[in-house]
Every structure is written in C-alpha cells, then in structure tokens.
Amino acid sequence: MTARAADRARYDRATAHLDAPLAIVDLDAFDANADDLARRAGGKPIRVASKSVRCRALLERVLAKDGFAGLMSFTLAESLWLARSGFDDILLAYPSADSTGYAELTSDPKLAAAVAVMVDDVAQLDLIDRSRDGGSEVVRVCLELDTSLKLLGGRVRVGARRSPLHSPAQVADLARAVARRPGFKVVGIMAYEGHIAGVGDSVAGHPFRSRAVRLMQATARKELAERRAAVVRAVRAVVPDLEFVNGGGTGSVQTTAAEDAVTEIGAGSGLYVPRLFDNYTSFSGRPAALFAQPVVRRPGVGVVTVLGGGYPASGAPGPDRLPVPYLPEGLKYDPQEGPGEVQTPLLGSPADDLLLGDKVWFRHAKAGELCERFDVLHLIEGDTVTSTVPTYRGEGRTFL
C-alpha cells in the first residue's frame, strides 16, 4: 500500500460516520508542516497569515507552538474580530477603506494596541482621520514596500502590483509624514515577495519554464535583499524604535530569514500545503487540508460522478487554480467538463472500484479559500476525528 493509499484508508475510516461533502485537516500533517516552517525560519518568529487558515481553533493551535508569534490579517473587520477574540498582535496586511472599522479602532484602547494597519499613501492617513468620529487612540502603522523586480529601466516588472513605495527614499518620506502627524505611529515595515514565495520553481513537464523561474527568483532575491536593507536603514533613521520588519512567505522562508534586515517571517499556506505548493525545490510539505465529495452516479465504465467540487481559487484563471482529485490515486477530470458547480465527472480505472456514497478526496489550490466552502473542519489524528471546529464561515464571518 502506498503512503497515499494508507492516508485514504485512514481518512475513510475516520469519517465513515460522516456524510460528504466535508472538509478535514490532518493534524499530524499540520503539526509537521508547522515544525518545518519554524525550522526553515532559523529562529526568527513566523507571523501566521490568517487568510491561509481561516479557522480560529487552528490559529490558536499554531500560535501555541514555539517559533510562531502574531497574526497577519486580511481585512480590518477581521482584525477587530480577532482582537476582540483575544489575539493581541495583529498586522493588517492590506490597506483598508473601512470607515466604520477605523472609528472602532480609534475609539478602543485594546483594539488600537492589538492591531497595526497597512499604509502606503498619505491619502490613507487622511481617510483614517476622517473616520475617527471622536476616537483619539494612536493608530499603529506598518509601511509596505513594493518588492517587484524592475528590469530594463522599469519597462519590465516581475511581481504583484501592491505598494507604490519602491525606493528607500519613498518609504522614508512616508515614515516622516506619519511621524509628523498626530495620532499615528510607525511600528513596522512589510515586504511580501510573492514572485519568490508564491511561485513554484519546479513545474512538472516544464523544465525550461522551471529554469527561467529559478533564474528570475535568484535575481529578484539578490536585488530585494539589498534594497530591503537600504529601506530599513532609511526608515530607522526616522523611526529608531521600529518594532518589526516582516517579509517572506511559505515558499521563501529560509532565504528571507537569512536577511539581517528582516526580523520576522509571514507564512500560512505552508500549514495546509494546498496544491499550488507542490512545485517547489526549496521545501516539501504534507497535504493537511482536504475535502471529500460523494459518488452519486456511475455513468459507465471508468467514470464516476461526484456531487459538486467546482471550487476555483483566486488568481489568474488556469488549470492550476482548480482543485485536483487526490484520493484514490489515478482519477482525473473530463476535459470537456472539469469540476462543476453541482456535479463533477471523474475518469480513470479507480472509478470502477467506487460505489455510490464512497468519498473522493480532493486538494484545493489555495490554502484558506477552502474554508469559504465549509462551515466546519473535522480534525483527524491517526484514523479518528478528534474534534470538529468552525471555520470563519461557520462562525458567520465572511470578510471578503
């Protein structure tokens, strides 16, 4: 029996009393992935990206481990909810235009102390001030650096379009603007190198593309390390008591942690290890989060149909944004249909061994987005469901 076949047997036994559709997290794999992230961080703390987990119980579990400290949230409403739930070190990783949320933040000492907000433009400070509604608490601010690699005089850009702040002078100028402004304090710098941390460098069947990605990433790492160090020096000249410099992601933990300028790493997807993280030479993890769909039809030889399963992930549309049938091994989509909203035909010889009601296990493309489809996660240890915990959706929280 292969390791994957053994996992399927365990998951089927653990959930035999449960009807699909359902979602699980294998805690042995989750914990092993957490340990690997901490090892790769080399002693620097990992700030957990909440959008990659979207389950308070699992956020609490990983933060209880050595090597993890703080959360990186994705909306202001989520940040305030987490702070009210007892989390006390939250970095909002994206700018917000939530006026109601800012009114709450600036009116509550506990919330203001727990949450740092992302800023890359003076206009965002103006928006916060207009939202205060009498609130006078000091807003903790993090400045975001654009990490993109610019070549040929800027005519070629590699990397996500995030912050407009690219140079040390630009970031330092904004730090000075914040420092001069009553009611704000710069506490950190964030720089997420998604073109390094979030792009696999070993794509099966594409050796030339893989080599090109590795060359791009090597060039980008060197350029960013030098520029990030210069940015930190420039900002510390304005804000000597800067609390943190956040960088990295699951795919770049060890290289980002090696930079002296970086004080903490942001990561989260590496806990669940969705399918987008299969194509990396720098690390390998264990799939921890899966979902199961029930067989509801047997249209013919070598074909079964499962209920639903069409859960595409965000990003540029393409096959890599789709879930993949994982267990039993050997199933694939009908190329004329793909994964469907209410039914999904699957082809392959394993189909002939599946009966109505049997579970087919899938892996999602992007980590926490799976939790937008399910109210609960069944936590498995060995071949037993030891706990069932709500996702954000299960707690009535759908922030985006």
PDB file of N, CA and C in Angstrom, residues 151-207:
ATOM      1  N   LEU A 151      13.131  45.601 -14.394  1.00  0.00           N
ATOM      2  CA  LEU A 151      14.243  45.418 -15.319  1.00  0.00           C
ATOM      3  C   LEU A 151      14.096  46.361 -16.508  1.00  0.00           C
ATOM      4  N   LEU A 152      15.189  46.554 -17.211  1.00  0.00           N
ATOM      5  CA  LEU A 152      15.191  47.393 -18.415  1.00  0.00           C
ATOM      6  C   LEU A 152      14.607  48.773 -18.124  1.00  0.00           C
ATOM      7  N   GLY A 153      15.121  49.360 -17.059  1.00  0.00           N
ATOM      8  CA  GLY A 153      14.689  50.703 -16.719  1.00  0.00           C
ATOM      9  C   GLY A 153      13.249  50.801 -16.297  1.00  0.00           C
ATOM     10  N   GLY A 154      12.689  49.708 -15.772  1.00  0.00           N
ATOM     11  CA  GLY A 154      11.307  49.708 -15.318  1.00  0.00           C
ATOM     12  C   GLY A 154      10.305  49.279 -16.366  1.00  0.00           C
ATOM     13  N   ARG A 155      10.795  49.030 -17.591  1.00  0.00           N
ATOM     14  CA  ARG A 155       9.861  48.617 -18.653  1.00  0.00           C
ATOM     15  C   ARG A 155       9.347  47.196 -18.448  1.00  0.00           C
ATOM     16  N   VAL A 156      10.100  46.391 -17.703  1.00  0.00           N
ATOM     17  CA  VAL A 156       9.680  45.023 -17.369  1.00  0.00           C
ATOM     18  C   VAL A 156       9.525  44.936 -15.859  1.00  0.00           C
ATOM     19  N   ARG A 157       8.393  44.453 -15.417  1.00  0.00           N
ATOM     20  CA  ARG A 157       8.102  44.325 -13.986  1.00  0.00           C
ATOM     21  C   ARG A 157       7.729  42.879 -13.689  1.00  0.00           C
ATOM     22  N   VAL A 158       8.328  42.306 -12.631  1.00  0.00           N
ATOM     23  CA  VAL A 158       8.005  40.956 -12.178  1.00  0.00           C
ATOM     24  C   VAL A 158       7.575  41.054 -10.724  1.00  0.00           C
ATOM     25  N   GLY A 159       6.344  40.657 -10.449  1.00  0.00           N
ATOM     26  CA  GLY A 159       5.852  40.723  -9.076  1.00  0.00           C
ATOM     27  C   GLY A 159       4.477  41.352  -9.013  1.00  0.00           C
ATOM     28  N   ALA A 160       3.827  41.155  -7.888  1.00  0.00           N
ATOM     29  CA  ALA A 160       2.462  41.653  -7.704  1.00  0.00           C
ATOM     30  C   ALA A 160       2.436  43.174  -7.642  1.00  0.00           C
ATOM     31  N   ARG A 161       1.329  43.745  -8.097  1.00  0.00           N
ATOM     32  CA  ARG A 161       1.132  45.196  -8.021  1.00  0.00           C
ATOM     33  C   ARG A 161       0.513  45.525  -6.658  1.00  0.00           C
ATOM     34  N   ARG A 162       1.377  45.905  -5.742  1.00  0.00           N
ATOM     35  CA  ARG A 162       0.913  46.206  -4.397  1.00  0.00           C
ATOM     36  C   ARG A 162       1.232  47.662  -4.063  1.00  0.00           C
ATOM     37  N   SER A 163       2.217  47.886  -3.243  1.00  0.00           N
ATOM     38  CA  SER A 163       2.524  49.241  -2.801  1.00  0.00           C
ATOM     39  C   SER A 163       3.169  50.091  -3.907  1.00  0.00           C
ATOM     40  N   PRO A 164       2.928  51.424  -3.905  1.00  0.00           N
ATOM     41  CA  PRO A 164       3.643  52.313  -4.818  1.00  0.00           C
ATOM     42  C   PRO A 164       5.039  52.690  -4.309  1.00  0.00           C
ATOM     43  N   LEU A 165       5.396  52.239  -3.109  1.00  0.00           N
ATOM     44  CA  LEU A 165       6.673  52.614  -2.491  1.00  0.00           C
ATOM     45  C   LEU A 165       7.751  51.606  -2.872  1.00  0.00           C
ATOM     46  N   HIS A 166       8.669  52.006  -3.744  1.00  0.00           N
ATOM     47  CA  HIS A 166       9.671  51.070  -4.259  1.00  0.00           C
ATOM     48  C   HIS A 166      11.079  51.376  -3.752  1.00  0.00           C
ATOM     49  N   SER A 167      11.392  52.626  -3.551  1.00  0.00           N
ATOM     50  CA  SER A 167      12.762  53.004  -3.200  1.00  0.00           C
ATOM     51  C   SER A 167      12.875  53.317  -1.708  1.00  0.00           C
ATOM     52  N   PRO A 168      14.095  53.254  -1.164  1.00  0.00           N
ATOM     53  CA  PRO A 168      14.288  53.652   0.232  1.00  0.00           C
ATOM     54  C   PRO A 168      13.813  55.067   0.504  1.00  0.00           C
ATOM     55  N   ALA A 169      14.060  55.984  -0.429  1.00  0.00           N
ATOM     56  CA  ALA A 169      13.652  57.372  -0.211  1.00  0.00           C
ATOM     57  C   ALA A 169      12.138  57.499  -0.116  1.00  0.00           C
ATOM     58  N   GLN A 170      11.408  56.767  -0.954  1.00  0.00           N
ATOM     59  CA  GLN A 170       9.944  56.837  -0.921  1.00  0.00           C
ATOM     60  C   GLN A 170       9.391  56.336   0.406  1.00  0.00           C
ATOM     61  N   VAL A 171       9.928  55.228   0.909  1.00  0.00           N
ATOM     62  CA  VAL A 171       9.433  54.679   2.173  1.00  0.00           C
ATOM     63  C   VAL A 171       9.802  55.611   3.329  1.00  0.00           C
ATOM     64  N   ALA A 172      11.012  56.134   3.302  1.00  0.00           N
ATOM     65  CA  ALA A 172      11.438  57.049   4.368  1.00  0.00           C
ATOM     66  C   ALA A 172      10.610  58.330   4.360  1.00  0.00           C
ATOM     67  N   ASP A 173      10.260  58.824   3.182  1.00  0.00           N
ATOM     68  CA  ASP A 173       9.424  60.035   3.104  1.00  0.00           C
ATOM     69  C   ASP A 173       8.067  59.793   3.753  1.00  0.00           C
ATOM     70  N   LEU A 174       7.470  58.635   3.504  1.00  0.00           N
ATOM     71  CA  LEU A 174       6.182  58.341   4.130  1.00  0.00           C
ATOM     72  C   LEU A 174       6.348  58.161   5.637  1.00  0.00           C
ATOM     73  N   ALA A 175       7.438  57.534   6.064  1.00  0.00           N
ATOM     74  CA  ALA A 175       7.693  57.401   7.502  1.00  0.00           C
ATOM     75  C   ALA A 175       7.759  58.780   8.170  1.00  0.00           C
ATOM     76  N   ARG A 176       8.405  59.742   7.506  1.00  0.00           N
ATOM     77  CA  ARG A 176       8.465  61.097   8.068  1.00  0.00           C
ATOM     78  C   ARG A 176       7.082  61.733   8.123  1.00  0.00           C
ATOM     79  N   ALA A 177       6.282  61.500   7.073  1.00  0.00           N
ATOM     80  CA  ALA A 177       4.935  62.069   7.062  1.00  0.00           C
ATOM     81  C   ALA A 177       4.091  61.507   8.201  1.00  0.00           C
ATOM     82  N   VAL A 178       4.235  60.226   8.468  1.00  0.00           N
ATOM     83  CA  VAL A 178       3.490  59.615   9.571  1.00  0.00           C
ATOM     84  C   VAL A 178       4.001  60.139  10.909  1.00  0.00           C
ATOM     85  N   ALA A 179       5.318  60.231  11.038  1.00  0.00           N
ATOM     86  CA  ALA A 179       5.907  60.682  12.307  1.00  0.00           C
ATOM     87  C   ALA A 179       5.491  62.111  12.660  1.00  0.00           C
ATOM     88  N   ARG A 180       5.273  62.943  11.637  1.00  0.00           N
ATOM     89  CA  ARG A 180       4.864  64.335  11.883  1.00  0.00           C
ATOM     90  C   ARG A 180       3.389  64.461  12.230  1.00  0.00           C
ATOM     91  N   ARG A 181       2.640  63.414  12.007  1.00  0.00           N
ATOM     92  CA  ARG A 181       1.187  63.521  12.086  1.00  0.00           C
ATOM     93  C   ARG A 181       0.682  63.026  13.441  1.00  0.00           C
ATOM     94  N   PRO A 182      -0.020  63.839  14.191  1.00  0.00           N
ATOM     95  CA  PRO A 182      -0.557  63.384  15.480  1.00  0.00           C
ATOM     96  C   PRO A 182      -1.522  62.213  15.286  1.00  0.00           C
ATOM     97  N   GLY A 183      -1.491  61.287  16.230  1.00  0.00           N
ATOM     98  CA  GLY A 183      -2.433  60.171  16.204  1.00  0.00           C
ATOM     99  C   GLY A 183      -1.960  58.957  15.452  1.00  0.00           C
ATOM    100  N   PHE A 184      -0.704  58.951  14.989  1.00  0.00           N
ATOM    101  CA  PHE A 184      -0.166  57.807  14.242  1.00  0.00           C
ATOM    102  C   PHE A 184       1.244  57.489  14.730  1.00  0.00           C
ATOM    103  N   LYS A 185       1.610  56.211  14.615  1.00  0.00           N
ATOM    104  CA  LYS A 185       2.961  55.785  14.969  1.00  0.00           C
ATOM    105  C   LYS A 185       3.403  54.682  14.023  1.00  0.00           C
ATOM    106  N   VAL A 186       4.565  54.852  13.394  1.00  0.00           N
ATOM    107  CA  VAL A 186       5.131  53.790  12.555  1.00  0.00           C
ATOM    108  C   VAL A 186       5.732  52.726  13.457  1.00  0.00           C
ATOM    109  N   VAL A 187       5.283  51.490  13.298  1.00  0.00           N
ATOM    110  CA  VAL A 187       5.801  50.391  14.120  1.00  0.00           C
ATOM    111  C   VAL A 187       6.485  49.315  13.291  1.00  0.00           C
ATOM    112  N   GLY A 188       6.253  49.292  11.970  1.00  0.00           N
ATOM    113  CA  GLY A 188       6.837  48.205  11.198  1.00  0.00           C
ATOM    114  C   GLY A 188       6.922  48.491   9.715  1.00  0.00           C
ATOM    115  N   ILE A 189       7.616  47.593   9.025  1.00  0.00           N
ATOM    116  CA  ILE A 189       7.714  47.577   7.572  1.00  0.00           C
ATOM    117  C   ILE A 189       7.349  46.176   7.118  1.00  0.00           C
ATOM    118  N   MET A 190       6.584  46.083   6.045  1.00  0.00           N
ATOM    119  CA  MET A 190       6.278  44.784   5.457  1.00  0.00           C
ATOM    120  C   MET A 190       6.682  44.787   3.991  1.00  0.00           C
ATOM    121  N   ALA A 191       7.213  43.653   3.529  1.00  0.00           N
ATOM    122  CA  ALA A 191       7.564  43.494   2.116  1.00  0.00           C
ATOM    123  C   ALA A 191       7.329  42.034   1.746  1.00  0.00           C
ATOM    124  N   TYR A 192       6.262  41.789   0.995  1.00  0.00           N
ATOM    125  CA  TYR A 192       5.914  40.412   0.615  1.00  0.00           C
ATOM    126  C   TYR A 192       6.376  40.132  -0.807  1.00  0.00           C
ATOM    127  N   GLU A 193       7.345  39.266  -0.953  1.00  0.00           N
ATOM    128  CA  GLU A 193       7.901  38.929  -2.251  1.00  0.00           C
ATOM    129  C   GLU A 193       7.164  37.738  -2.875  1.00  0.00           C
ATOM    130  N   GLY A 194       5.936  37.997  -3.323  1.00  0.00           N
ATOM    131  CA  GLY A 194       5.094  36.925  -3.837  1.00  0.00           C
ATOM    132  C   GLY A 194       5.662  36.229  -5.051  1.00  0.00           C
ATOM    133  N   HIS A 195       6.451  36.933  -5.879  1.00  0.00           N
ATOM    134  CA  HIS A 195       7.038  36.322  -7.062  1.00  0.00           C
ATOM    135  C   HIS A 195       8.140  35.329  -6.701  1.00  0.00           C
ATOM    136  N   ILE A 196       8.580  35.360  -5.449  1.00  0.00           N
ATOM    137  CA  ILE A 196       9.557  34.389  -4.954  1.00  0.00           C
ATOM    138  C   ILE A 196       8.862  33.361  -4.061  1.00  0.00           C
ATOM    139  N   ALA A 197       8.079  33.861  -3.103  1.00  0.00           N
ATOM    140  CA  ALA A 197       7.470  32.976  -2.109  1.00  0.00           C
ATOM    141  C   ALA A 197       6.260  32.217  -2.633  1.00  0.00           C
ATOM    142  N   GLY A 198       5.599  32.753  -3.670  1.00  0.00           N
ATOM    143  CA  GLY A 198       4.341  32.173  -4.104  1.00  0.00           C
ATOM    144  C   GLY A 198       4.338  31.602  -5.500  1.00  0.00           C
ATOM    145  N   VAL A 199       5.531  31.401  -6.094  1.00  0.00           N
ATOM    146  CA  VAL A 199       5.627  30.847  -7.441  1.00  0.00           C
ATOM    147  C   VAL A 199       6.539  29.630  -7.406  1.00  0.00           C
ATOM    148  N   GLY A 200       6.012  28.464  -7.769  1.00  0.00           N
ATOM    149  CA  GLY A 200       6.799  27.243  -7.765  1.00  0.00           C
ATOM    150  C   GLY A 200       7.881  27.263  -8.817  1.00  0.00           C
ATOM    151  N   ASP A 201       9.033  26.687  -8.473  1.00  0.00           N
ATOM    152  CA  ASP A 201      10.184  26.720  -9.385  1.00  0.00           C
ATOM    153  C   ASP A 201      10.513  25.350  -9.976  1.00  0.00           C
ATOM    154  N   SER A 202       9.599  24.416  -9.828  1.00  0.00           N
ATOM    155  CA  SER A 202       9.820  23.085 -10.396  1.00  0.00           C
ATOM    156  C   SER A 202       8.478  22.555 -10.901  1.00  0.00           C
ATOM    157  N   VAL A 203       8.080  23.032 -12.095  1.00  0.00           N
ATOM    158  CA  VAL A 203       6.779  22.686 -12.655  1.00  0.00           C
ATOM    159  C   VAL A 203       6.914  21.420 -13.483  1.00  0.00           C
ATOM    160  N   ALA A 204       6.200  20.384 -13.097  1.00  0.00           N
ATOM    161  CA  ALA A 204       6.310  19.096 -13.778  1.00  0.00           C
ATOM    162  C   ALA A 204       6.025  19.243 -15.271  1.00  0.00           C
ATOM    163  N   GLY A 205       6.918  18.685 -16.083  1.00  0.00           N
ATOM    164  CA  GLY A 205       6.726  18.715 -17.526  1.00  0.00           C
ATOM    165  C   GLY A 205       7.138  20.001 -18.194  1.00  0.00           C
ATOM    166  N   HIS A 206       7.693  20.957 -17.429  1.00  0.00           N
ATOM    167  CA  HIS A 206       8.079  22.251 -17.999  1.00  0.00           C
ATOM    168  C   HIS A 206       9.496  22.620 -17.521  1.00  0.00           C
ATOM    169  N   PRO A 207      10.511  21.902 -17.977  1.00  0.00           N
ATOM    170  CA  PRO A 207      11.870  22.160 -17.479  1.00  0.00           C
ATOM    171  C   PRO A 207      12.401  23.539 -17.829  1.00  0.00           C
TER     172      PRO A 207
END
